[in-house]
Short mmCIF file of C-alpha atoms and ligand atoms in Angstrom, two decimals:
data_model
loop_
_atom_site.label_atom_id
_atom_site.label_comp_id
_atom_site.label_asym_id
_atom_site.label_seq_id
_atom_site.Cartn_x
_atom_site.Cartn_y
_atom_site.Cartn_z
CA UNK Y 289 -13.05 14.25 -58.31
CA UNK Y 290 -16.28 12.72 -57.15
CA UNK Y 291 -16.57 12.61 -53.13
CA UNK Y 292 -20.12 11.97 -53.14
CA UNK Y 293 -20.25 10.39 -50.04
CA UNK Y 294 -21.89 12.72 -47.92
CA UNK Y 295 -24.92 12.74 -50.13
CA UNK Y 296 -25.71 9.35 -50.05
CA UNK Y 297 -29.38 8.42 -50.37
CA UNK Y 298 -31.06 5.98 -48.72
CA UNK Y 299 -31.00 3.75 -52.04
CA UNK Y 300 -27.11 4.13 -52.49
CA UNK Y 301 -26.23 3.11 -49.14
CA UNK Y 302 -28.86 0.38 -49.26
CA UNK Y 303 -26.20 -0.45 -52.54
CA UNK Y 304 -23.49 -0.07 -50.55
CA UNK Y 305 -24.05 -2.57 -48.58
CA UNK Y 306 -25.38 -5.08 -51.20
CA UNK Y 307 -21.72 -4.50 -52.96
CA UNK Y 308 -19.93 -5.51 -49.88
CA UNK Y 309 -22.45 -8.60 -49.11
CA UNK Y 310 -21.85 -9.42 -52.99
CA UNK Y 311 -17.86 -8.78 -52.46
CA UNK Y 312 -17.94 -6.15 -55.01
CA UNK Y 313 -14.67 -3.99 -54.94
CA UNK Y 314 -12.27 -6.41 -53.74
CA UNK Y 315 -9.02 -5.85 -54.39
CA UNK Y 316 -7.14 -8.88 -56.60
CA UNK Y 317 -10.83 -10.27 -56.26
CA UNK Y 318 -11.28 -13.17 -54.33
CA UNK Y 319 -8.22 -14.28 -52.69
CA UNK Y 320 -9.17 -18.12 -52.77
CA UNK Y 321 -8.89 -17.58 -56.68
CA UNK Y 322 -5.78 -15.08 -57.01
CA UNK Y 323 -3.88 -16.29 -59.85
CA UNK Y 324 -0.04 -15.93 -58.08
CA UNK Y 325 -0.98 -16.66 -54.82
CA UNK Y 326 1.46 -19.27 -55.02
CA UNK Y 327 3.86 -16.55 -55.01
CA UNK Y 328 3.66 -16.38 -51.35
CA UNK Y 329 4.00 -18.93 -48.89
CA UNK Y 330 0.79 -19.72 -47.60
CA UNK Y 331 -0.27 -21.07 -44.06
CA UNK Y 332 -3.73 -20.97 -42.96
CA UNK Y 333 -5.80 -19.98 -39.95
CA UNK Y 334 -8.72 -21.69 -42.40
CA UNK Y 335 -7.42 -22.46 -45.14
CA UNK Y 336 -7.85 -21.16 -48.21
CA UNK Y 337 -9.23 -18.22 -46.29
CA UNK Y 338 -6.65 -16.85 -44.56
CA UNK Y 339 -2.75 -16.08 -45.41
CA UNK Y 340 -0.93 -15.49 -42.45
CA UNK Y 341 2.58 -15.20 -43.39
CA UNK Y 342 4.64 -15.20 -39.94
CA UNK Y 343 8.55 -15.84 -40.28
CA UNK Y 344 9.17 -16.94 -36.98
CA UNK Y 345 7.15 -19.98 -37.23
CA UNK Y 346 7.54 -20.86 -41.64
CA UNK Y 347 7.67 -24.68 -41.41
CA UNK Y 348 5.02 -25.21 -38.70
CA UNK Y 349 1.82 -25.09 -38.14
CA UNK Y 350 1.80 -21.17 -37.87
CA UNK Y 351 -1.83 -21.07 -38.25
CA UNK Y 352 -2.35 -22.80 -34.69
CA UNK Y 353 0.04 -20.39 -33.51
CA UNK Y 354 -1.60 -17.28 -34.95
CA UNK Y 355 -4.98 -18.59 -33.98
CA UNK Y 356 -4.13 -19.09 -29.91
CA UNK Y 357 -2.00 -15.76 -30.00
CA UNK Y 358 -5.01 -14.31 -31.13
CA UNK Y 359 -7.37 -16.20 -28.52
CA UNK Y 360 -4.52 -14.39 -25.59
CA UNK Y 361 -5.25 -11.56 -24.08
CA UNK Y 362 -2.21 -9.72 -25.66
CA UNK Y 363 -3.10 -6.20 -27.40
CA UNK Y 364 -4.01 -6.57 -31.12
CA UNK Y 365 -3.57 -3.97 -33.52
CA UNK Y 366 -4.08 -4.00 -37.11
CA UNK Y 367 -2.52 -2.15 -39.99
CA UNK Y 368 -4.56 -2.16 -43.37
CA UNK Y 369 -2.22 -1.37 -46.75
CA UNK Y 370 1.00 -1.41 -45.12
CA UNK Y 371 2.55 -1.01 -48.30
CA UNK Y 372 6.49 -0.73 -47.51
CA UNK Y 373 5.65 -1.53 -43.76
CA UNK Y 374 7.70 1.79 -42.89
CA UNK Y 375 5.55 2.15 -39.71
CA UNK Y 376 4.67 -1.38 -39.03
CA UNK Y 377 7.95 -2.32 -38.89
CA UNK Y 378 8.56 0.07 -36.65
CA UNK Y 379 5.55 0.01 -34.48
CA UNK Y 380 6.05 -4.02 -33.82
CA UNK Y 381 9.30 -3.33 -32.75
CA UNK Y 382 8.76 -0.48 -30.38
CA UNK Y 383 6.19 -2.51 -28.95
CA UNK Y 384 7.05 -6.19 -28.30
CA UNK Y 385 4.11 -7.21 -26.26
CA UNK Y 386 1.52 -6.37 -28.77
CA UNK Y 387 0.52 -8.82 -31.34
CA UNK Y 388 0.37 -6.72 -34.54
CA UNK Y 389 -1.42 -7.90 -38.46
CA UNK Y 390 -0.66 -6.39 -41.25
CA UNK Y 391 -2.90 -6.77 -44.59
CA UNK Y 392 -1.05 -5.85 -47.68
CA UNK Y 393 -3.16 -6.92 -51.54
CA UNK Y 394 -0.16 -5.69 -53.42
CA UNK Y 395 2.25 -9.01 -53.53
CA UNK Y 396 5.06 -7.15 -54.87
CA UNK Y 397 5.13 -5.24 -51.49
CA UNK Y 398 4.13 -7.90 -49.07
CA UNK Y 399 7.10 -9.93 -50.78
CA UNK Y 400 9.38 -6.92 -50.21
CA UNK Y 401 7.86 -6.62 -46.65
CA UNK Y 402 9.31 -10.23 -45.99
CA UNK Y 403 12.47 -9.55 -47.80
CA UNK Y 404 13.23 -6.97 -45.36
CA UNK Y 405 12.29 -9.26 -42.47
CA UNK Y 406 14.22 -12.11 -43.23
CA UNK Y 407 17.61 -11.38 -42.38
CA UNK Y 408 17.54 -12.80 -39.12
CA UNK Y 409 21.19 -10.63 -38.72
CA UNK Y 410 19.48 -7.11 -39.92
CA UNK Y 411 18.39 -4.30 -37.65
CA UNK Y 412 14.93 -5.40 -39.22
CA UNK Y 413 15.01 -9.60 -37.79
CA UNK Y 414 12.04 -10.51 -37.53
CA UNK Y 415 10.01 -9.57 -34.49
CA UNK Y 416 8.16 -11.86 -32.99
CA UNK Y 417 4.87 -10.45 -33.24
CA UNK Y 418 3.90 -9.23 -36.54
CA UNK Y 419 2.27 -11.06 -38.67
CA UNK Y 420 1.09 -10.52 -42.58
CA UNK Y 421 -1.47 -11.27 -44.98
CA UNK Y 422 -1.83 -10.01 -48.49
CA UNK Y 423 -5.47 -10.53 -48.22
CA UNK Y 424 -7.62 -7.62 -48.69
CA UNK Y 425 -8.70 -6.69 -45.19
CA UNK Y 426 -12.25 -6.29 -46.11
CA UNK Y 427 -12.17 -10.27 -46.70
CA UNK Y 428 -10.05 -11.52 -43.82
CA UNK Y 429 -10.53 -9.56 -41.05
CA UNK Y 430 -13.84 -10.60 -40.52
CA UNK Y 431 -12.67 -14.59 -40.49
CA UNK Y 432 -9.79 -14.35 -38.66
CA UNK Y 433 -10.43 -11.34 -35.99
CA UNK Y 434 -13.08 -11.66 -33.18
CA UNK Y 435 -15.40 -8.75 -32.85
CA UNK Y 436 -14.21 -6.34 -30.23
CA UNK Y 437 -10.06 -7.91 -30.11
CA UNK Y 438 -8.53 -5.19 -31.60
CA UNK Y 439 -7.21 -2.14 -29.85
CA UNK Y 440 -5.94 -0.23 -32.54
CA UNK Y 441 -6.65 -0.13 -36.38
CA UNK Y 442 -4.28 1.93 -38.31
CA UNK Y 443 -5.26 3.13 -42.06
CA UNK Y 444 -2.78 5.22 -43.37
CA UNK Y 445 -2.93 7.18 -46.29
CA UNK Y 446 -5.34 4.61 -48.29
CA UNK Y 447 -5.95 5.02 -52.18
CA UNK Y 448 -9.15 7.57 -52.43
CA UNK Y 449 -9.69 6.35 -55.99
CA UNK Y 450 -10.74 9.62 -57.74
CA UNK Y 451 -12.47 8.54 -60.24
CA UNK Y 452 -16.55 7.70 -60.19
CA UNK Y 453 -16.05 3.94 -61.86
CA UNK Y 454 -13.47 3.71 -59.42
CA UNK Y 455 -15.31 4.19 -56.50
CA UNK Y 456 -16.19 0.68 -55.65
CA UNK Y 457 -12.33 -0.03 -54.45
CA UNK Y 458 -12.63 2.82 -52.17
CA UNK Y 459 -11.51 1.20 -48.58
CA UNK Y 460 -13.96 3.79 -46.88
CA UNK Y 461 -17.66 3.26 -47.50
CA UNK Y 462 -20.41 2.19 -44.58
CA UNK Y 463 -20.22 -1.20 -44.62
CA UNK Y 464 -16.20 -0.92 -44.14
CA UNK Y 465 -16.33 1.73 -40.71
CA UNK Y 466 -19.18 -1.18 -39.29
CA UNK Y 467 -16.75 -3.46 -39.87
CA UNK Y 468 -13.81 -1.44 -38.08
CA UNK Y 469 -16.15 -0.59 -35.32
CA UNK Y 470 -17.36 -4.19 -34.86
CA UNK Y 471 -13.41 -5.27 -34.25
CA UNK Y 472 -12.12 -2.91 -31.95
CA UNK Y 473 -12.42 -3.08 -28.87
CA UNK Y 474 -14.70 -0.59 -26.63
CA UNK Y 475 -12.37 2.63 -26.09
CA UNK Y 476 -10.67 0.54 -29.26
CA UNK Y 477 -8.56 3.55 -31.81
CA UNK Y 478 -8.76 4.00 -35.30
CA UNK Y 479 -6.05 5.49 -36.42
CA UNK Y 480 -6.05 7.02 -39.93
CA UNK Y 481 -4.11 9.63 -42.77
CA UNK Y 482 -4.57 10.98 -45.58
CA UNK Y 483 -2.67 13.27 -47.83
CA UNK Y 484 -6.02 14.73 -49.97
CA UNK Y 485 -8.00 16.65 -47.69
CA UNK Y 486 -11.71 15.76 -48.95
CA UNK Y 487 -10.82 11.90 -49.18
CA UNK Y 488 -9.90 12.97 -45.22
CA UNK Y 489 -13.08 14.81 -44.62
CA UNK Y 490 -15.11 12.14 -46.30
CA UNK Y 491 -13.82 9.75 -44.01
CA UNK Y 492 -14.59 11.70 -40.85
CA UNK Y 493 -17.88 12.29 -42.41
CA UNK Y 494 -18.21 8.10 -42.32
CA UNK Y 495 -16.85 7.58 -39.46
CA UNK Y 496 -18.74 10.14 -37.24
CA UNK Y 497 -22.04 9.02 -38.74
CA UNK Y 498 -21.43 5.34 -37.59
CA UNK Y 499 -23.20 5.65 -33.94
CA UNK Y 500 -19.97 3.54 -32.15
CA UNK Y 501 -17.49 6.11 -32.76
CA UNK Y 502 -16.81 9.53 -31.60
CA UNK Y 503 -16.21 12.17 -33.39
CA UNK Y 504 -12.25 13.41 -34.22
CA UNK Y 505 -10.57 14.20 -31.32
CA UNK Y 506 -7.07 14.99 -31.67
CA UNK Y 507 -5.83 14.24 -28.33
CA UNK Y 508 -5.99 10.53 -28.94
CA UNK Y 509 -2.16 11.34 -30.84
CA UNK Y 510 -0.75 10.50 -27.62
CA UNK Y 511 -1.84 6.97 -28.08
CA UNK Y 512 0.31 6.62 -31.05
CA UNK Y 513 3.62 8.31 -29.73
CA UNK Y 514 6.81 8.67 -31.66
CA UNK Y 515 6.69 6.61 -34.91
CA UNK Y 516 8.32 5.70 -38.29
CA UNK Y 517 6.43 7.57 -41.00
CA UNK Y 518 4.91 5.86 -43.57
CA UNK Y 519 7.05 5.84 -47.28
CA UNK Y 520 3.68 7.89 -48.62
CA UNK Y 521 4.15 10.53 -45.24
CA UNK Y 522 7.82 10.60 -46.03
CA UNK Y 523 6.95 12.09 -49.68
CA UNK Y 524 4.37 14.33 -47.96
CA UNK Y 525 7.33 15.67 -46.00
CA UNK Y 526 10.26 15.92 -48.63
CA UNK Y 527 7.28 17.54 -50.70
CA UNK Y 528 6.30 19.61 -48.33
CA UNK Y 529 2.62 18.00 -48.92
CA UNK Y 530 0.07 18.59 -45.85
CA UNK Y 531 -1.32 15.53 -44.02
CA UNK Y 532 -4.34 14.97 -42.19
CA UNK Y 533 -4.08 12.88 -39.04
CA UNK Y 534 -8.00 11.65 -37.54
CA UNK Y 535 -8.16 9.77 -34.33
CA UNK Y 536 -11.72 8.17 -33.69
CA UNK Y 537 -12.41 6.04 -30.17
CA UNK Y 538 -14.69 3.40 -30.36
CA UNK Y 539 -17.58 3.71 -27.72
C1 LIG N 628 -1.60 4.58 -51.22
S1 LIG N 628 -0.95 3.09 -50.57
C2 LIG N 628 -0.27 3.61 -49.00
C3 LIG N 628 0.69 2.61 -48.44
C4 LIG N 628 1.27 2.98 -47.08
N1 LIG N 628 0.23 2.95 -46.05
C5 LIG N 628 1.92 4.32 -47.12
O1 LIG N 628 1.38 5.26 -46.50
O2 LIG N 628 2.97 4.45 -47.77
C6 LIG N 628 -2.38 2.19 -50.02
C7 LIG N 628 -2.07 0.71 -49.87
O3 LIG N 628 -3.19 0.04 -49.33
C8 LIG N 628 -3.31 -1.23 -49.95
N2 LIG N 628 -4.70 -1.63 -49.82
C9 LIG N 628 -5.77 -1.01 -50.37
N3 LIG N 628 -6.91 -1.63 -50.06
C10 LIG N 628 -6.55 -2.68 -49.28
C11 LIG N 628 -7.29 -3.70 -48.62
N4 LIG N 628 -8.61 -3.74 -48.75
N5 LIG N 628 -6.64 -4.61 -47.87
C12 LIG N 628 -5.29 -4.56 -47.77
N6 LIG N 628 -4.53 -3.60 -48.38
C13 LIG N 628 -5.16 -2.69 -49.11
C14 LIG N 628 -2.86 -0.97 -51.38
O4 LIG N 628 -2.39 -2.14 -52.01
C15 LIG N 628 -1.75 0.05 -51.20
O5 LIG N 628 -0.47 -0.55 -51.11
#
């Protein structure tokens, strides 16, 4: 394992940041040249830049829709790697008056993600106010969310990508936290989990060395409330795994 993070030179942050500007790391690479995109139904904020997929709206022009929910002053928050949508499901239904975006790269679980919200007749109909992309985050979020909208970002239990050639697809690195801080909102909360306690304590690391946040405090959990575990937190528990829960405000 190779959490190198912490030591980071001058030079290799310098590098982090020309990998981001260079869109190094990207997961399925550029989405405006993902073979299988077609997969997916596609509407666009921008098109080809964004992929909103919302299933209230499919045959119109849900990218005007998105675009002047987003311009409201209804709460935002933003879940990257919802991978079954466990807790986004749940979260967007417990709380109707937020607008909620989910960013998925995995197309075999955004498609499953839609599958279970398409039953208009199912526990799981669609609400109202969740909408997905199976953009990577990194890429979208900055074209589709203002700086300073979002109240919440949630980023739970992401990949840490062990190995050192690996690295690069790590969600975490400078560049990523400046982006986080730059969309949520002042008093804004990130939200994030891990299951491997260094990837956890790198993160904080990150996080708490990015001037706009403040450091872990756990009292933020309240913000959250009661919600529906993740599928990877449901392992953790039939496992009996430990997870790490961090709560950072922005400034
Ligand atoms: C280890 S899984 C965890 C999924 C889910 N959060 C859970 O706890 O069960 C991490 C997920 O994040 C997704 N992901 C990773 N980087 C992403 C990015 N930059 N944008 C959107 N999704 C991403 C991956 O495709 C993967 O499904």
């Amino acid at each position: 394992m190779d959490f190198t993070w912490e030591a980071l030179t001058d030079a290799e942050r310098a590098q982090a940041y020309a990998d981001w500007e260079a869109g190094k790391g990207l997961i399925g690479g550029d989405p405006r040249q993902r073979p299988g995109s077609h997969l997916l139904p596609a509407w666009g904020i921008d098109q080809p830049f964004f992929r909103a997929l919302a299933l209230d709206d499919a045959r119109g022009d849900n990218g005007a829709a998105l675009r002047s929910l987003l311009a409201s002053a209804r709460p935002l928050e933003i879940e990257i790697g919802f991978g079954r949508g466990d807790f986004l499901l749940d979260r967007a239904a417990r709380h109707p008056d937020t607008l909620f975006i989910g960013y998925e790269t995995k197309i075999k679980a955004t498609r499953l993600m839609l599958a279970r919200l398409a039953p208009r007749s199912s526990p799981l109909a669609p609400p109202q106010n969740l909408w997905l992309s199976d953009d990577d985050a990194r890429f979208n979020l900055p074209r589709v969310v203002a700086d300073g909208r979002a109240d919440v970002c949630h980023v739970l239990f992401p990949d840490p990508w062990w190995k050192n050639e690996h690295k690069i697809r790590r969600l975490f690195s400078p560049p990523f936290v400046d982006l986080l801080a730059a969309k949520l909102r002042s008093g804004g909360l990130l939200h994030f989990k891990s299951d491997v306690h260094e990837y956890g304590e790198l993160v904080r690391h990150l996080v708490e060395q990015q001037p706009d946040f403040t450091p872990h405090d756990p009292t933020q959990a309240a913000r959250i409330g009661e919600f529906a575990p993740t599928h990877r937190e449901q392992w953790c528990r039939r496992h009996d795994k430990p997870v790490w829960t961090y709560y950072f405000v922005r400034r």
